[in-house]
XYZ file of C-alpha atoms in Angstrom:
680
model
C -10.560 -122.802 -55.534
C -12.409 -119.529 -54.749
C -15.990 -118.977 -55.823
C -17.311 -115.599 -56.987
C -20.358 -114.301 -55.112
C -23.617 -114.269 -57.098
C -25.044 -110.828 -56.184
C -28.750 -110.161 -56.763
C -29.091 -106.707 -55.173
C -27.521 -104.430 -52.576
C -28.272 -101.705 -50.064
C -25.823 -98.817 -49.888
C -27.025 -97.937 -46.368
C -26.900 -94.258 -47.370
C -28.532 -92.876 -44.247
C -26.187 -94.753 -41.903
C -23.031 -94.116 -43.954
C -23.708 -90.453 -44.717
C -24.494 -89.744 -41.073
C -21.341 -91.572 -39.965
C -19.256 -89.643 -42.540
C -20.897 -86.317 -41.585
C -22.316 -85.774 -45.073
C -25.998 -86.369 -44.230
C -26.877 -82.656 -44.569
C -26.273 -83.173 -48.305
C -29.171 -85.668 -48.179
C -29.329 -89.433 -47.690
C -30.608 -90.451 -51.123
C -27.099 -91.228 -52.453
C -23.758 -92.308 -51.029
C -21.407 -89.436 -50.070
C -18.246 -90.590 -48.290
C -15.016 -89.256 -46.826
C -11.708 -90.872 -47.676
C -9.823 -92.962 -45.108
C -13.053 -93.877 -43.268
C -14.901 -97.224 -43.240
C -18.344 -97.505 -44.831
C -20.743 -100.438 -44.994
C -22.939 -101.898 -47.727
C -25.215 -104.940 -47.627
C -25.132 -107.499 -50.452
C -28.017 -109.942 -51.029
C -27.047 -113.103 -52.904
C -29.086 -114.706 -55.657
C -27.741 -118.146 -54.841
C -25.265 -119.738 -52.459
C -23.844 -118.247 -49.288
C -20.700 -116.432 -48.344
C -18.014 -118.852 -47.105
C -14.847 -117.365 -45.539
C -11.739 -118.550 -47.373
C -13.842 -119.929 -50.239
C -15.985 -117.057 -51.559
C -14.218 -114.260 -53.416
C -15.092 -110.763 -54.575
C -12.912 -108.389 -56.562
C -13.356 -104.599 -56.557
C -12.325 -101.831 -58.941
C -12.742 -98.176 -57.833
C -12.473 -95.598 -60.633
C -12.792 -91.827 -60.909
C -12.505 -89.419 -63.839
C -12.797 -89.996 -67.580
C -9.437 -91.791 -67.911
C -9.004 -94.060 -64.838
C -5.412 -95.158 -64.458
C -3.658 -97.019 -61.629
C -0.461 -95.042 -62.263
C -2.373 -91.773 -61.698
C -4.157 -93.188 -58.637
C -7.550 -92.759 -60.304
C -8.092 -96.532 -60.489
C -7.652 -99.030 -57.651
C -8.108 -102.822 -57.802
C -8.417 -104.808 -54.583
C -9.995 -107.940 -53.154
C -11.396 -109.100 -49.845
C -9.091 -108.985 -46.817
C -9.420 -110.519 -43.391
C -9.862 -107.020 -41.933
C -10.043 -103.398 -43.075
C -6.827 -101.419 -43.502
C -7.645 -97.683 -43.557
C -4.255 -96.775 -45.076
C -5.327 -97.933 -48.559
C -8.355 -99.195 -50.509
C -9.607 -102.305 -48.742
C -12.702 -104.448 -48.133
C -13.704 -107.097 -45.595
C -16.821 -109.098 -44.767
C -18.110 -108.456 -41.240
C -21.170 -110.771 -41.211
C -21.384 -114.522 -40.493
C -21.847 -116.963 -43.429
C -25.237 -116.578 -45.096
C -27.123 -115.154 -48.085
C -26.751 -111.538 -46.805
C -23.195 -110.208 -46.775
C -22.305 -107.133 -44.673
C -19.361 -105.594 -46.460
C -17.040 -102.980 -44.919
C -14.950 -100.914 -47.325
C -12.528 -98.003 -47.048
C -11.099 -95.554 -49.588
C -7.412 -94.679 -49.303
C -6.848 -91.488 -47.242
C -4.978 -89.983 -50.212
C -7.422 -91.075 -52.944
C -8.494 -88.356 -55.407
C -11.800 -86.756 -54.428
C -14.729 -86.752 -56.844
C -17.348 -89.045 -58.377
C -16.549 -92.757 -58.237
C -17.770 -95.970 -59.771
C -17.095 -99.115 -57.718
C -17.341 -102.379 -59.656
C -18.103 -105.472 -57.568
C -17.183 -108.727 -59.266
C -17.512 -108.913 -63.031
C -20.334 -106.421 -63.596
C -22.159 -104.990 -60.553
C -21.555 -101.245 -60.267
C -22.324 -98.728 -57.549
C -21.667 -94.983 -57.533
C -20.598 -92.637 -54.767
C -18.945 -89.268 -54.151
C -15.661 -89.157 -52.219
C -14.596 -86.075 -50.225
C -11.590 -84.971 -48.181
C -11.716 -86.181 -44.571
C -10.413 -83.748 -41.937
C -11.420 -86.275 -39.222
C -8.938 -88.844 -40.590
C -5.338 -88.621 -39.258
C -4.046 -90.045 -42.548
C -5.656 -87.287 -44.639
C -3.590 -84.200 -45.544
C -6.454 -81.974 -44.299
C -6.629 -83.647 -40.862
C -7.631 -81.238 -38.100
C -7.577 -82.449 -34.519
C -9.927 -80.080 -32.708
C -13.614 -81.064 -32.884
C -14.904 -77.520 -32.236
C -12.726 -76.208 -35.071
C -14.055 -78.920 -37.396
C -17.613 -77.949 -36.475
C -16.808 -74.332 -37.393
C -14.554 -74.712 -40.433
C -16.179 -77.708 -42.188
C -19.743 -78.196 -40.956
C -20.938 -74.654 -40.178
C -23.116 -73.364 -43.025
C -23.063 -69.723 -42.020
C -20.609 -67.239 -40.641
C -19.425 -63.661 -40.239
C -17.177 -61.726 -42.637
C -15.548 -58.552 -41.332
C -15.758 -55.365 -43.407
C -15.784 -51.672 -42.433
C -12.429 -50.297 -41.258
C -9.680 -51.288 -38.830
C -11.000 -48.654 -36.424
C -14.544 -50.009 -36.808
C -14.685 -53.632 -38.009
C -18.258 -54.348 -39.144
C -19.742 -57.858 -38.986
C -21.379 -58.956 -42.236
C -23.384 -62.202 -41.977
C -22.966 -64.762 -44.770
C -24.840 -67.941 -45.679
C -22.176 -70.375 -46.960
C -24.812 -73.086 -47.552
C -22.369 -75.822 -48.572
C -24.911 -78.576 -47.821
C -27.863 -77.000 -49.649
C -29.441 -79.020 -52.451
C -27.285 -79.188 -55.592
C -24.323 -77.236 -54.185
C -21.955 -80.222 -53.912
C -22.672 -81.185 -57.542
C -21.931 -77.607 -58.619
C -18.645 -77.645 -56.677
C -17.596 -80.857 -58.469
C -18.585 -79.290 -61.786
C -16.340 -76.307 -61.014
C -13.417 -78.730 -60.711
C -14.401 -80.366 -64.021
C -14.589 -77.007 -65.841
C -11.119 -75.859 -64.826
C -8.708 -75.471 -67.795
C -6.260 -78.064 -66.428
C -9.030 -80.656 -66.451
C -10.181 -79.683 -69.950
C -6.575 -79.984 -71.200
C -5.639 -83.223 -69.427
C -8.531 -84.749 -67.446
C -6.558 -87.803 -66.328
C -3.763 -85.761 -64.803
C -6.184 -83.242 -63.263
C -8.292 -85.948 -61.583
C -5.080 -87.449 -60.212
C -4.184 -84.033 -58.764
C -7.427 -84.031 -56.785
C -5.834 -86.281 -54.193
C -3.841 -83.228 -53.093
C -5.595 -80.336 -51.258
C -2.766 -77.992 -52.324
C -3.657 -78.633 -55.970
C -7.409 -78.386 -55.363
C -7.055 -75.103 -53.418
C -5.025 -73.582 -56.246
C -7.603 -74.679 -58.834
C -10.395 -73.136 -56.740
C -8.442 -69.881 -56.360
C -8.453 -69.616 -60.166
C -12.001 -70.893 -60.775
C -13.897 -68.673 -58.328
C -12.985 -65.743 -60.609
C -13.624 -65.954 -64.357
C -10.593 -64.046 -65.669
C -8.927 -67.029 -67.371
C -11.668 -69.640 -67.510
C -15.350 -70.459 -67.103
C -15.126 -69.388 -63.475
C -17.943 -68.465 -61.132
C -17.780 -64.685 -60.599
C -16.939 -61.571 -62.579
C -15.376 -58.838 -60.450
C -16.313 -55.167 -60.765
C -15.078 -52.285 -58.613
C -15.998 -49.134 -60.569
C -18.623 -47.522 -62.833
C -21.839 -49.170 -61.683
C -23.205 -52.663 -62.005
C -25.154 -52.702 -65.267
C -25.901 -56.225 -66.494
C -25.687 -57.658 -62.987
C -26.070 -56.750 -59.320
C -23.962 -54.961 -56.739
C -21.673 -57.329 -54.800
C -23.489 -56.089 -51.682
C -26.694 -57.657 -53.056
C -25.489 -61.142 -52.119
C -26.303 -62.596 -48.706
C -24.733 -65.994 -49.354
C -23.013 -68.305 -51.816
C -25.978 -70.545 -52.691
C -27.692 -68.182 -55.131
C -24.351 -67.376 -56.803
C -23.410 -71.033 -57.346
C -26.908 -71.941 -58.547
C -26.894 -69.021 -60.994
C -23.528 -70.148 -62.405
C -24.913 -73.662 -62.862
C -28.171 -72.437 -64.461
C -26.287 -70.072 -66.784
C -24.277 -72.973 -68.287
C -21.078 -71.885 -66.505
C -21.303 -68.228 -67.533
C -19.917 -65.905 -64.832
C -22.245 -64.379 -62.267
C -22.126 -60.571 -62.186
C -20.698 -59.143 -59.885
C -18.299 -59.953 -57.059
C -15.745 -58.160 -54.907
C -13.178 -59.565 -52.499
C -15.462 -60.723 -49.672
C -17.810 -62.399 -52.190
C -14.932 -64.196 -53.949
C -13.582 -65.340 -50.571
C -16.992 -66.455 -49.269
C -17.722 -68.538 -52.387
C -14.250 -70.134 -52.154
C -15.003 -70.936 -48.502
C -18.301 -72.607 -49.447
C -16.636 -74.788 -52.093
C -13.714 -75.723 -49.811
C -16.033 -76.759 -46.976
C -18.294 -78.655 -49.387
C -15.288 -80.700 -50.585
C -14.109 -81.314 -47.011
C -11.217 -78.832 -46.699
C -11.396 -76.812 -43.436
C -11.679 -73.178 -44.461
C -12.239 -69.702 -43.031
C -12.561 -66.180 -44.465
C -9.920 -63.705 -43.269
C -9.983 -59.892 -43.508
C -6.791 -57.818 -43.688
C -7.370 -54.130 -42.931
C -5.242 -51.588 -44.845
C -4.234 -54.231 -47.354
C -1.552 -53.389 -49.906
C -1.731 -54.276 -53.605
C 1.916 -54.309 -54.702
C 2.091 -55.050 -58.426
C 5.866 -54.903 -58.957
C 7.132 -56.895 -55.970
C 9.290 -54.171 -54.412
C 7.259 -54.164 -51.153
C 6.694 -50.410 -51.540
C 3.379 -48.734 -52.453
C 4.089 -45.396 -54.125
C 1.213 -42.928 -53.857
C 1.298 -39.662 -55.772
C -0.699 -36.748 -54.392
C -1.426 -33.262 -55.714
C -0.833 -30.020 -53.826
C -4.162 -30.412 -51.971
C -3.262 -33.877 -50.693
C -5.668 -35.603 -53.123
C -4.542 -39.044 -54.237
C -3.766 -39.323 -57.944
C -4.719 -42.473 -59.844
C -2.342 -45.403 -59.350
C -2.269 -49.156 -60.011
C -0.784 -49.743 -56.579
C -3.460 -49.289 -53.954
C -4.086 -49.619 -50.250
C -7.443 -51.329 -49.872
C -9.422 -50.308 -46.799
C -9.763 -54.050 -46.254
C -9.219 -57.142 -48.335
C -10.603 -60.649 -47.785
C -9.092 -63.996 -48.699
C -9.436 -67.540 -47.355
C -7.251 -69.834 -45.313
C -7.424 -73.570 -45.989
C -6.095 -76.084 -43.454
C -3.693 -78.759 -44.734
C -0.238 -80.245 -44.322
C 2.616 -79.116 -46.582
C 4.822 -82.210 -46.910
C 7.399 -80.290 -48.963
C 8.141 -78.004 -45.970
C 9.045 -78.469 -42.301
C 6.126 -79.255 -39.986
C 6.104 -75.608 -38.782
C 4.482 -74.710 -42.097
C 1.577 -77.168 -41.878
C -1.818 -75.752 -40.941
C -3.432 -72.595 -42.311
C -2.567 -71.727 -45.915
C -3.555 -68.353 -47.410
C -5.336 -68.547 -50.763
C -6.892 -65.587 -52.580
C -9.519 -66.007 -55.341
C -9.881 -62.256 -56.020
C -8.194 -61.586 -59.397
C -5.397 -59.098 -58.668
C -2.151 -60.362 -60.225
C -1.280 -63.407 -62.345
C 0.533 -66.388 -60.844
C 2.125 -68.823 -63.305
C 0.121 -67.071 -66.035
C -3.261 -67.389 -64.284
C -5.249 -65.076 -62.002
C -4.920 -67.016 -58.761
C -2.985 -66.732 -55.514
C -1.768 -69.396 -53.072
C -1.956 -71.535 -51.172
C 1.012 -70.255 -49.198
C 1.717 -71.145 -45.554
C 0.651 -68.355 -43.218
C 3.751 -69.166 -41.141
C 5.944 -68.477 -44.198
C 4.513 -64.939 -44.377
C 5.325 -64.370 -40.712
C 8.898 -65.640 -41.114
C 9.586 -63.751 -44.365
C 10.146 -67.020 -46.271
C 9.213 -65.647 -49.682
C 10.557 -68.531 -51.799
C 7.803 -70.859 -50.521
C 5.060 -71.818 -52.956
C 2.718 -70.286 -53.850
C 2.796 -66.466 -54.145
C 4.325 -65.729 -50.732
C 5.795 -62.350 -51.886
C 2.366 -61.002 -52.883
C 0.703 -62.019 -49.603
C 3.716 -60.745 -47.611
C 3.321 -57.349 -49.308
C -0.418 -57.276 -48.516
C 0.355 -57.280 -44.784
C 3.818 -55.627 -44.701
C 4.361 -53.244 -47.635
C 5.605 -49.743 -46.920
C 3.718 -46.673 -48.180
C 5.623 -43.741 -49.693
C 3.766 -40.530 -50.612
C 5.196 -38.266 -53.294
C 3.781 -34.831 -54.154
C 3.435 -34.051 -57.843
C 3.411 -30.269 -58.287
C 1.797 -28.248 -61.067
C 5.213 -27.481 -62.579
C 5.881 -31.252 -62.897
C 8.417 -31.462 -60.073
C 8.061 -34.025 -57.283
C 9.018 -34.163 -53.620
C 8.739 -36.807 -50.913
C 6.091 -36.213 -48.237
C 6.545 -37.218 -44.590
C 3.602 -39.515 -43.852
C 1.773 -39.989 -40.564
C -0.384 -42.987 -41.235
C -1.070 -46.415 -39.816
C 1.021 -49.328 -41.044
C -0.290 -51.731 -43.662
C -1.756 -55.001 -42.359
C -3.927 -54.109 -39.370
C -6.357 -56.187 -37.284
C -6.258 -59.280 -39.502
C -9.604 -60.792 -38.528
C -11.747 -63.902 -38.750
C -14.821 -65.242 -36.969
C -14.060 -66.907 -33.653
C -14.832 -70.631 -33.320
C -18.301 -71.164 -31.865
C -19.056 -67.435 -31.588
C -19.890 -64.446 -33.802
C -17.098 -62.432 -32.152
C -14.006 -61.260 -34.048
C -10.763 -63.163 -33.557
C -7.596 -61.194 -34.255
C -5.083 -63.377 -36.137
C -2.529 -60.650 -36.938
C 0.046 -62.485 -34.782
C -0.140 -65.459 -37.180
C 0.969 -63.226 -40.086
C 3.510 -60.887 -38.491
C 5.653 -60.333 -35.430
C 5.009 -57.302 -33.178
C 5.920 -53.981 -34.791
C 9.572 -53.115 -34.042
C 10.500 -56.492 -32.527
C 13.773 -58.322 -33.253
C 11.779 -61.157 -34.829
C 10.061 -58.706 -37.182
C 13.440 -57.297 -38.212
C 14.708 -60.830 -38.878
C 11.657 -61.584 -41.060
C 12.241 -58.348 -43.011
C 15.883 -59.340 -43.567
C 14.816 -62.706 -44.984
C 12.248 -60.977 -47.197
C 14.818 -58.355 -48.245
C 12.394 -55.621 -47.185
C 15.011 -52.879 -47.394
C 12.614 -49.958 -47.124
C 11.395 -51.086 -43.697
C 14.924 -51.877 -42.503
C 16.163 -48.396 -43.444
C 13.110 -46.586 -42.101
C 13.981 -43.698 -39.798
C 12.006 -42.504 -36.801
C 9.013 -40.308 -37.552
C 9.672 -36.582 -37.758
C 10.118 -35.201 -34.242
C 9.165 -31.641 -35.181
C 5.609 -30.935 -36.255
C 3.152 -33.789 -35.886
C -0.318 -34.197 -37.408
C -3.112 -36.651 -36.660
C -6.784 -37.044 -37.546
C -9.291 -37.479 -34.717
C -12.967 -38.385 -35.013
C -16.009 -38.653 -32.752
C -18.248 -41.656 -32.113
C -21.389 -40.246 -33.794
C -20.402 -40.916 -37.416
C -23.675 -42.451 -38.590
C -25.091 -42.237 -42.074
C -27.593 -39.385 -42.179
C -25.889 -37.282 -39.455
C -23.823 -34.119 -39.714
C -20.588 -34.402 -37.704
C -17.113 -32.942 -37.189
C -13.714 -34.511 -37.815
C -10.499 -32.913 -36.556
C -6.958 -32.307 -37.751
C -4.704 -32.142 -34.673
C -1.352 -30.363 -35.170
C 1.331 -30.485 -32.457
C 4.514 -28.411 -32.416
C 7.239 -30.531 -30.757
C 10.014 -28.040 -31.584
C 11.516 -25.202 -29.536
C 10.548 -22.506 -32.049
C 7.381 -20.835 -33.319
C 5.892 -22.408 -36.438
C 3.805 -20.955 -39.216
C 2.140 -23.420 -41.555
C -0.414 -23.991 -44.262
C -3.003 -26.683 -43.482
C -5.159 -28.303 -46.168
C -7.930 -30.549 -44.805
C -9.870 -32.487 -47.448
C -12.412 -35.285 -47.567
C -13.804 -37.325 -50.409
C -15.830 -40.463 -51.017
C -13.717 -43.575 -51.463
C -14.460 -47.197 -52.293
C -13.121 -49.949 -50.034
C -10.586 -50.812 -52.751
C -9.157 -47.275 -52.732
C -10.869 -45.632 -55.737
C -11.453 -41.928 -55.080
C -14.794 -40.182 -55.501
C -15.986 -36.595 -55.190
C -15.313 -33.992 -52.497
C -17.315 -34.235 -49.251
C -15.840 -31.196 -47.492
C -12.687 -29.050 -47.780
C -10.747 -26.454 -45.774
C -7.527 -24.563 -46.671
C -5.918 -22.520 -43.881
C -2.974 -20.431 -45.095
C -1.761 -19.173 -41.729
C -1.739 -21.716 -38.893
C 0.564 -20.478 -36.099
C 1.851 -22.701 -33.286
C 4.096 -21.737 -30.377
C 6.555 -24.344 -28.997
C 4.673 -27.283 -27.432
C 1.298 -25.995 -28.631
C -1.505 -28.154 -30.067
C -4.174 -26.913 -32.459
C -7.416 -28.736 -33.341
C -8.913 -27.782 -36.708
C -12.485 -29.039 -37.277
C -13.997 -29.984 -40.620
C -17.780 -30.271 -40.758
C -19.160 -33.108 -42.856
C -22.802 -32.522 -43.789
C -25.123 -35.268 -45.006
C -26.522 -32.840 -47.596
C -23.076 -32.955 -49.254
C -21.589 -36.396 -48.511
C -24.900 -38.272 -48.867
C -24.887 -38.025 -52.659
C -21.153 -38.781 -52.982
C -20.410 -41.869 -50.888
C -20.641 -45.362 -52.352
C -22.384 -48.386 -50.839
C -19.172 -48.890 -48.827
C -20.082 -45.814 -46.682
C -16.423 -44.709 -46.659
C -14.940 -41.213 -46.583
C -11.207 -40.526 -47.001
C -9.843 -37.770 -44.763
C -6.469 -36.235 -45.649
C -4.544 -33.477 -43.875
C -1.597 -31.875 -45.667
C 0.635 -29.620 -43.545
C 3.361 -27.427 -45.064
C 5.973 -25.893 -42.723
C 6.864 -22.473 -44.163
C 10.226 -22.395 -42.319
C 11.701 -25.358 -44.220
C 9.041 -26.211 -46.894
C 8.623 -29.666 -45.351
C 5.353 -31.392 -46.325
C 3.543 -33.774 -43.989
C 0.492 -35.920 -44.717
C -1.967 -37.782 -42.499
C -4.665 -39.995 -44.041
C -7.557 -41.839 -42.452
C -10.609 -43.579 -43.875
C -13.790 -43.452 -41.833
C -16.805 -45.711 -42.210
C -20.323 -44.441 -41.531
C -22.485 -46.884 -39.622
C -25.739 -48.099 -41.115
C -28.834 -48.393 -38.914
C -29.412 -51.625 -37.009
C -31.851 -54.213 -38.329
C -33.929 -55.778 -35.553
C -35.255 -59.315 -36.045
C -37.850 -61.029 -33.841
C -38.871 -64.657 -34.403
C -42.576 -65.328 -33.911
C -43.611 -68.902 -33.132
C -41.893 -71.906 -31.550
C -38.725 -72.653 -33.592
C -38.995 -76.330 -34.533
C -38.281 -78.437 -37.604
C -41.104 -78.317 -40.127
C -43.006 -75.575 -38.262
C -43.896 -72.335 -40.041
C -42.315 -69.283 -38.378
C -42.393 -65.537 -38.981
C -39.459 -63.154 -38.891
C -40.639 -59.694 -37.827
C -38.001 -57.312 -39.200
C -37.659 -53.615 -38.361
C -35.309 -50.825 -39.491
C -35.586 -47.170 -38.419
C -34.885 -44.619 -41.162
C -31.907 -42.531 -39.900
C -31.856 -40.147 -42.866
C -33.431 -36.686 -43.040
C -35.332 -37.796 -46.171
C -37.839 -40.505 -47.082
C -36.821 -44.002 -48.202
C -38.508 -45.306 -51.371
C -38.721 -48.807 -52.905
C -37.965 -50.494 -49.576
C -37.440 -54.256 -49.658
C -36.442 -56.786 -46.975
C -35.119 -60.230 -47.880
C -33.998 -63.212 -45.807
C -31.894 -66.318 -46.414
C -30.596 -69.075 -44.154
C -29.259 -72.608 -44.498
C -31.902 -75.157 -43.467
C -34.269 -72.253 -42.740
C -35.490 -70.981 -46.120
C -35.133 -74.196 -48.190
C -32.213 -72.758 -50.116
C -34.318 -69.813 -51.336
C -34.159 -66.044 -50.869
C -37.515 -64.826 -49.475
C -38.448 -61.162 -49.995
C -41.122 -58.706 -48.907
C -41.509 -55.227 -50.438
C -43.080 -52.289 -48.572
C -46.052 -50.651 -50.271
C -45.232 -47.099 -49.194
C -42.289 -44.814 -48.470
C -40.700 -44.569 -45.002
C -40.274 -41.029 -43.647
C -37.376 -39.708 -41.524
C -37.357 -41.402 -38.112
C -40.087 -43.871 -39.125
C -39.832 -47.664 -38.970
C -39.746 -49.912 -42.016
C -41.374 -53.143 -40.819
C -42.374 -56.472 -42.399
C -43.110 -60.102 -41.555
C -41.567 -62.838 -43.691
C -42.609 -66.474 -43.182
C -40.270 -69.469 -43.417
C -40.210 -73.153 -42.442
C -36.989 -74.662 -40.963
C -35.978 -78.089 -42.275
C -33.264 -79.093 -39.767
C -32.633 -78.608 -36.062
C -29.648 -76.813 -34.533
C -28.268 -73.266 -34.369
C -28.987 -71.463 -37.660
C -28.282 -67.927 -38.849
C -31.097 -66.002 -40.550
C -29.372 -63.417 -42.782
C -31.379 -60.238 -43.502
C -30.904 -57.566 -46.180
C -32.652 -54.186 -46.470
C -32.502 -52.241 -49.717
C -33.976 -48.890 -50.783
C -33.201 -45.879 -52.939
C -31.019 -44.205 -50.270
C -29.934 -47.031 -47.956
C -28.483 -49.832 -50.057
C -28.065 -53.420 -48.869
C -27.964 -52.920 -45.120
C -27.214 -56.299 -43.509
C -28.414 -57.875 -40.282
C -28.978 -61.334 -38.835
C -30.537 -63.342 -36.055
C -29.254 -66.636 -34.666
C -32.154 -69.062 -34.279
C -32.031 -72.330 -32.312
C -34.313 -74.795 -34.091
C -35.612 -77.688 -31.992
C -36.368 -81.183 -33.241
C -39.935 -82.098 -34.211
């Protein structure tokens, strides 16, 4: 007959277990485990000793408010001779005595979340269980150790903004291991409407990273729920802050928690994606932020973006837009419902654009499915396919109400799809994961599968007159510079044309602002084979007051051939570079040692900067806080804004110090410095 162990106390061995499970950066004051991996606890007996084959101990692991074995949220098991990592199991690894070393393992497909483990009739311990990308039996298993270091453990990164001609690195502090962040991420899961409606079923769904990714896609925005962020793209940021204010996810998630789950104001696509990346990594799902340049927002599913322009080439308001760039996340997981080709990176987009199954969310959909044109695959493959492949058609709306199609010379949608390279701050181009080379047989096959008729029927570009927009390399904020319309006559006859060259401020999401410069030439003559360059001067005195924080200007050239009334349009967005922020670290970088960041920015504008403020943030560098220093005086043209900000690192390793500069005329300029922190 078996005898139950009489347990007096226990030691959860948190420091050993958390370090072994790679969760120690969350702290070692409580047990945080990964599923499918062995952990150890020590039991101290009040009386008697453990006797193999005689002593017994029963376990019950439970998660969620309605634990149920059918849902997988409750598991009962006893002692085994050895651990089996394919399901919940326990085994004693110590010799007989009054201290029992107990090895346990959670099933590799157990729901993630907060657990209670009952030992025997009444002893209870608590722990948090996360996905385990180091475990081959887990759906998020990732083989490459360097990739795991980047996509799960790295607390900072680079997000690419700017334009496809000039991708700009924006540093971001993901901070998934900062104090309180994991608890907030678990609370986000608990606040999702599916959990509030049916908590038992929702907690059961948390065994599946597909389900969890879809919940996060909905909960990072607040459009249908008590989600984290409210998006805003127009008309100022009253009642909140500009999305460019944020340097990382930590402050956003803490604000949401402090505000009793009221949305944080405001976010835009890279902020939504970065917060989703933080939560995914915190829960153990490998994740990266991806940027798609010239990203289409197709709201009717026809894979065509129709743009209406007026007779000056100005874009008229439309729901269907081409975003200068758009960011989403990719989560790594297997897709058991598909062939193995479709395992791996899954695109998921938390920015609220269109509803999916009645909710503002998007994905996860296999990136490979987008490349192959497999648009029936769950979830939301047609929308993501359109973002990287939609065709753009420009139609002129004339004053008399008539319309005519305009021949368009513009770059294709879906350019330079980018993410941070593993182990480096360099850009990795992942366009080849989303689409085949332009014009290839494989691309044509993918378009056939996707029924992308417009692309299949597309004719060669007009061989007659050709227009392009050329720029110079000195397009910095504060400078005056020229841009050029280049017209080439490829015909055998003389041509007489009208050329309209316009520029206006534009937001990264495609919303038009005011004029920055305009030229209308009524009599442009070109002999056969001739090329004509028409300059347009852009002066800071004019564009400086018009451009948004995105520093973008839309250039448009409309050419009308008088001989046949044909209209041709070329469009290009340019991004003006902000000045560089220089960061110097003063002192020997070691754990627990006070350091100074000496930060400098030279004013590039022909006017003074007022209300200048530098701020810094960095995981394990600034104790989860944003540290700021305001200048006491204005900074004249060509002068340096300079401060020292002190901070004390808490952990060793390579860390990214993210810097922000803000003023009345230069808003939220970003910079960073990688700092190698030594051990004490």
